[in-house]
Each structure stands twice: as structure tokens, then as C-alpha cells.
Amino acid sequence: VLGLQVVMAKSKNHTNHNQNKKAHRNGIKKAKKPWKMSTKGMDPKFLRNQRYAARSRTMTQEAKDRRREADAIRTQQIAAKRERAADQAKKDKERERQAAMVAAAKKKK
């Protein structure tokens, strides 16, 4: 054979020798659970509501009562505002109707 080397086939492809001992040397530990679940990718509307709910859970009863009273007042104010807007719309419609009648009467002459 002129300068050629014959390489033998590899007989051993894998071994698990000593791996178990190495793994248990410092102990196999359980994966740590996170303190708080990630909210990444969650529905933003749900998360916003969750924040408001958490805030009301920590409130005192006195603060809750004050908040309910304020909500009731706010609801009354909104209802009154809607009523005023409806009355104003009714008046505007009536004015437009009157103006249309006057314009029609002038056209007839």
C-alpha cells in the first residue's frame, strides 16, 4: 500500500456512562414556578377590567359606599343631560318645521 492508511469503522456510537452520577451530584431539581402568570398576549379589555376589579377588592366598605353614592349622582347627571339633549332636539325639530311651513307659505304667494 503506497501511503494510504486504512481507517477502521467506528464501532461505538453512543454511551450514557457517568451521566446519571453527574446529574445527581447537585441533585435533580424541579423547575421553579413563576410567581405571577404572564399576561402577555391576553385580551387588553380583560386585563383592564382585572385591574379595576383588583382595586375594588382592596377598598374599605366606607370607600365603596362613597363610590356608590358618586356613581348614583353621576348616573342622575347623565340622565338629566340626555333629557336636556332630547328636549333641545325636539325644539330644534319644531323650529325647522315652523321655518319650512313659513317658507312654503311664502312660495305659494
Tab-separated table of C-alpha atoms in Angstrom, residues 17-108:
chain	number	residue	atom	x	y	z
A	17	HIS	CA	-21.747	6.338	31.032
A	18	ASN	CA	-21.419	8.567	34.136
A	19	GLN	CA	-24.229	10.924	33.050
A	20	ASN	CA	-26.567	9.819	35.844
A	21	LYS	CA	-23.898	10.333	38.509
A	22	LYS	CA	-23.119	13.790	37.163
A	23	ALA	CA	-26.821	14.736	37.120
A	24	HIS	CA	-27.377	13.685	40.726
A	25	ARG	CA	-24.197	15.247	42.096
A	26	ASN	CA	-26.021	18.561	42.697
A	27	GLY	CA	-29.435	16.941	42.767
A	28	ILE	CA	-32.092	16.972	40.087
A	29	LYS	CA	-34.313	19.946	40.871
A	30	LYS	CA	-37.900	20.672	39.912
A	31	ALA	CA	-38.450	23.634	37.609
A	32	LYS	CA	-39.370	26.738	39.579
A	33	LYS	CA	-42.889	28.014	39.131
A	34	PRO	CA	-43.207	31.708	38.248
A	35	TRP	CA	-44.649	33.963	40.961
A	36	LYS	CA	-47.151	35.537	38.657
A	37	MET	CA	-48.683	34.307	35.436
A	38	SER	CA	-47.659	36.241	32.349
A	39	THR	CA	-50.330	38.465	30.832
A	40	LYS	CA	-48.502	38.767	27.528
A	41	GLY	CA	-50.893	38.214	24.655
A	42	MET	CA	-54.024	38.377	26.816
A	43	ASP	CA	-57.066	40.389	25.826
A	44	PRO	CA	-56.411	44.043	26.816
A	45	LYS	CA	-60.070	44.647	27.673
A	46	PHE	CA	-59.992	41.718	30.115
A	47	LEU	CA	-56.740	42.943	31.693
A	48	ARG	CA	-58.136	46.459	32.177
A	49	ASN	CA	-61.207	45.040	33.879
A	50	GLN	CA	-58.981	42.847	36.050
A	51	ARG	CA	-57.104	45.931	37.271
A	52	TYR	CA	-60.341	47.703	38.188
A	53	ALA	CA	-61.633	44.591	39.966
A	54	ALA	CA	-58.407	44.259	41.959
A	55	ARG	CA	-58.654	47.898	43.011
A	56	SER	CA	-62.204	47.474	44.295
A	57	ARG	CA	-61.287	44.305	46.221
A	58	THR	CA	-58.819	46.256	48.355
A	59	MET	CA	-61.243	49.112	49.111
A	60	THR	CA	-62.726	49.683	52.542
A	61	GLN	CA	-66.502	49.493	52.959
A	62	GLU	CA	-66.604	53.239	53.622
A	63	ALA	CA	-64.809	53.976	50.336
A	64	LYS	CA	-67.151	51.599	48.482
A	65	ASP	CA	-70.192	53.440	49.879
A	66	ARG	CA	-68.767	56.813	48.820
A	67	ARG	CA	-68.077	55.414	45.373
A	68	ARG	CA	-71.629	54.066	45.053
A	69	GLU	CA	-73.049	57.451	46.019
A	70	ALA	CA	-70.835	59.200	43.467
A	71	ASP	CA	-71.915	56.668	40.809
A	72	ALA	CA	-75.579	57.293	41.600
A	73	ILE	CA	-75.082	61.068	41.309
A	74	ARG	CA	-73.193	60.610	38.043
A	75	THR	CA	-75.986	58.412	36.672
A	76	GLN	CA	-78.574	61.071	37.546
A	77	GLN	CA	-76.462	63.753	35.873
A	78	ILE	CA	-76.131	61.674	32.699
A	79	ALA	CA	-79.881	61.005	32.625
A	80	ALA	CA	-80.604	64.733	33.056
A	81	LYS	CA	-78.153	65.598	30.291
A	82	ARG	CA	-79.795	63.097	27.941
A	83	GLU	CA	-83.195	64.545	28.794
A	84	ARG	CA	-81.990	68.087	28.049
A	85	ALA	CA	-80.487	66.912	24.746
A	86	ALA	CA	-83.769	65.213	23.787
A	87	ASP	CA	-85.749	68.380	24.652
A	88	GLN	CA	-83.320	70.512	22.642
A	89	ALA	CA	-83.621	68.145	19.656
A	90	LYS	CA	-87.408	68.318	19.913
A	91	LYS	CA	-87.309	72.142	19.983
A	92	ASP	CA	-84.917	72.244	17.009
A	93	LYS	CA	-87.177	69.928	15.039
A	94	GLU	CA	-90.193	72.104	15.835
A	95	ARG	CA	-88.297	75.264	14.737
A	96	GLU	CA	-87.290	73.576	11.476
A	97	ARG	CA	-90.889	72.511	10.863
A	98	GLN	CA	-92.130	76.069	11.505
A	99	ALA	CA	-89.456	77.504	9.194
A	100	ALA	CA	-90.420	75.007	6.479
A	101	MET	CA	-94.100	75.982	6.843
A	102	VAL	CA	-93.234	79.709	6.571
A	103	ALA	CA	-91.046	79.051	3.522
A	104	ALA	CA	-93.826	77.008	1.878
A	105	ALA	CA	-96.353	79.780	2.579
A	106	LYS	CA	-94.052	82.411	1.034
A	107	LYS	CA	-93.569	80.243	-2.069
A	108	LYS	CA	-97.320	79.928	-2.611
